[in-house]
């Protein structure tokens, strides 16, 4: 090559004379990846249990993922943290979740170094490492790694995907989203889906379309440039949304119940070699009803809920297959290191009966069998936000006990597949070496021939805490490099060391046996009691599913393991132990802007997430829209928050002003003006006056009186008996000028944009309300 290049930061390699003819040019050398460097694709599936992929013994059809296992390696001893954000932080940094300040999901952050939700910049992301090596870097799908107070349009953006080494992003920033009406971000700005559910929109298909387009954009220009893609569909997290024809594939397949599923899956796991020949199936969970004890209606409902879940997984696998097929078409498949992992065990957030609206769980509202049965034909569709019951969660974690949020193996042992034909000579083999999500970064770096950087963008890097398992790729009998691993999630603790596991379950071995539910507090006295009497010991090298507690026979070993847990806890910033569940959401946290009593919104702007905007829950408040109404009338939404699963909307329709309040998708309250909205510029106002105290433990927010005003003149009033106590809807963003996402009320079709002029909409939470006694009397008399 005649072109002369020099490394940036070194001396100019050309010649500079007095004139051009006396000079010789040289160019800063572009950043190029090593010739033949592999592409890397992480596929992180949400809330999928150990026994829910076909290649792990499930009856659910997942042919594309199964093909990766058949053409690569299936690991049967991979572990996560038991929760999504913490695990994802491990996957991307190679450091433990408390080292990443990610003890919980970002919304549950607390003010301690191991739990504040701000992943330190000294814990570099794999994307940042690959950028230094000449890779393209893409994140598609779920993120959930930005502090909850930093996800608004006000930023800061340095902990968004583009701030942590990803060149492009398309997906959602939170922990979950509606598959039909997602809360989408494209790079650093909000966008709306290009189609509606009626036009066939589904998020998973959209995400794969974008993943393909990102890769194609680069490969058509620089075919030799490798990429790192972090692909994270919202599946299989609730809401379990999938078109009906996919769920109908499984009609009748789960009528025999969850015990039958477990027995068949366990049998298949042994046939496949996924579990050892001497493995034993764990006990029937005390919190799960026996299938034969259920009524015919319950069996019908729960079977359909699992049909929907199964269809959702097969649908997800189908679209992952489209991405794989595109890599084959490009000729990149053989040199793409693909790792497929679930971020935790199957989810128990549907409760014992399942639910048609997951917002019930986050608001402490109990699900209703009658309510669920009434919606059975809507399951999987855009009108509900459904989640299956505990029984299917327990079955999905076969052969282990328990589930997500707990550190028994059911919560932390997950499906893991590695596929890389160019780097792995063998096919279809099982690997039994112990591994953890923190090991993925060092493994990928070793496979790609890259050393972990000592500095990223001027920030000195902390040591990688994971251990590479690349040596196991072509050597089935290679020893595991990862010998010790602690676990802690909501006070549920455990530790692995060289074939042994000690577990201190909290609130106990089950909710029934402990008499306590998830989120029960641990104080210093309870912790001392637990350390003295609450730990169990399992020799998992011989007892794969943790069925035999041998603590009594191995007291010295147990004490050693407990002490080791505390050593690891000190090393990785685990303390203090905080067992609170949804109650964490109510903690006060820093905000980008200081708290204020008045929040002003403008049309056409991105919705403001609940963590950074007006909190109207359980307090008096007002909404005042400064609008202009043309002579020919206007209609549409002035301000909305939430969706069909809970929220509110202030809107104009057929000339009148309305306020709709949706209580967790269960009750709809309306306030309607007694007269049309007049033409011209006016202030249209809603007020909520608290009349009853909230009962948060039982899922009831403050009741109150709702009133509508035209220019401070009362034109409607009504009662709202039930409000959401803890959260508003799945998305919860306040949006001005439209209803973005699923509709708060079925009275209109979203987005129902306002056709007049909105100058601004102000939400006031000071408690200052209009008092118009004369108008109130007139309203009372008018209803007599």
PDB file of N, CA and C in Angstrom, residues 13 39 258 484 505 570 600 773:
ATOM      1  N   UNK A  13       4.391  10.821  10.277  1.00  0.00           N
ATOM      2  CA  UNK A  13       5.322   9.929   9.573  1.00  0.00           C
ATOM      3  C   UNK A  13       5.681  10.407   8.177  1.00  0.00           C
ATOM      4  N   UNK A  39     -17.376 -11.662  14.982  1.00  0.00           N
ATOM      5  CA  UNK A  39     -18.524 -10.907  15.469  1.00  0.00           C
ATOM      6  C   UNK A  39     -18.959 -11.531  16.789  1.00  0.00           C
ATOM      7  N   UNK A 258     -49.160 -28.614  35.676  1.00  0.00           N
ATOM      8  CA  UNK A 258     -47.739 -28.308  35.879  1.00  0.00           C
ATOM      9  C   UNK A 258     -46.931 -29.477  36.428  1.00  0.00           C
ATOM     10  N   UNK A 484     -15.688 -19.878  43.278  1.00  0.00           N
ATOM     11  CA  UNK A 484     -16.477 -19.279  44.363  1.00  0.00           C
ATOM     12  C   UNK A 484     -17.379 -18.195  43.799  1.00  0.00           C
ATOM     13  N   UNK A 505     -32.426 -18.968  52.827  1.00  0.00           N
ATOM     14  CA  UNK A 505     -33.618 -18.473  52.133  1.00  0.00           C
ATOM     15  C   UNK A 505     -34.374 -17.442  52.965  1.00  0.00           C
ATOM     16  N   UNK A 570     -18.170  -8.476  51.776  1.00  0.00           N
ATOM     17  CA  UNK A 570     -17.318  -7.324  52.039  1.00  0.00           C
ATOM     18  C   UNK A 570     -16.512  -6.911  50.825  1.00  0.00           C
ATOM     19  N   UNK A 600     -44.756  21.813  34.252  1.00  0.00           N
ATOM     20  CA  UNK A 600     -45.352  22.309  33.023  1.00  0.00           C
ATOM     21  C   UNK A 600     -44.953  21.406  31.857  1.00  0.00           C
ATOM     22  N   UNK A 773     -68.088  27.275  46.073  1.00  0.00           N
ATOM     23  CA  UNK A 773     -69.195  26.719  46.854  1.00  0.00           C
ATOM     24  C   UNK A 773     -70.534  26.878  46.136  1.00  0.00           C
TER      25      UNK A 773
END
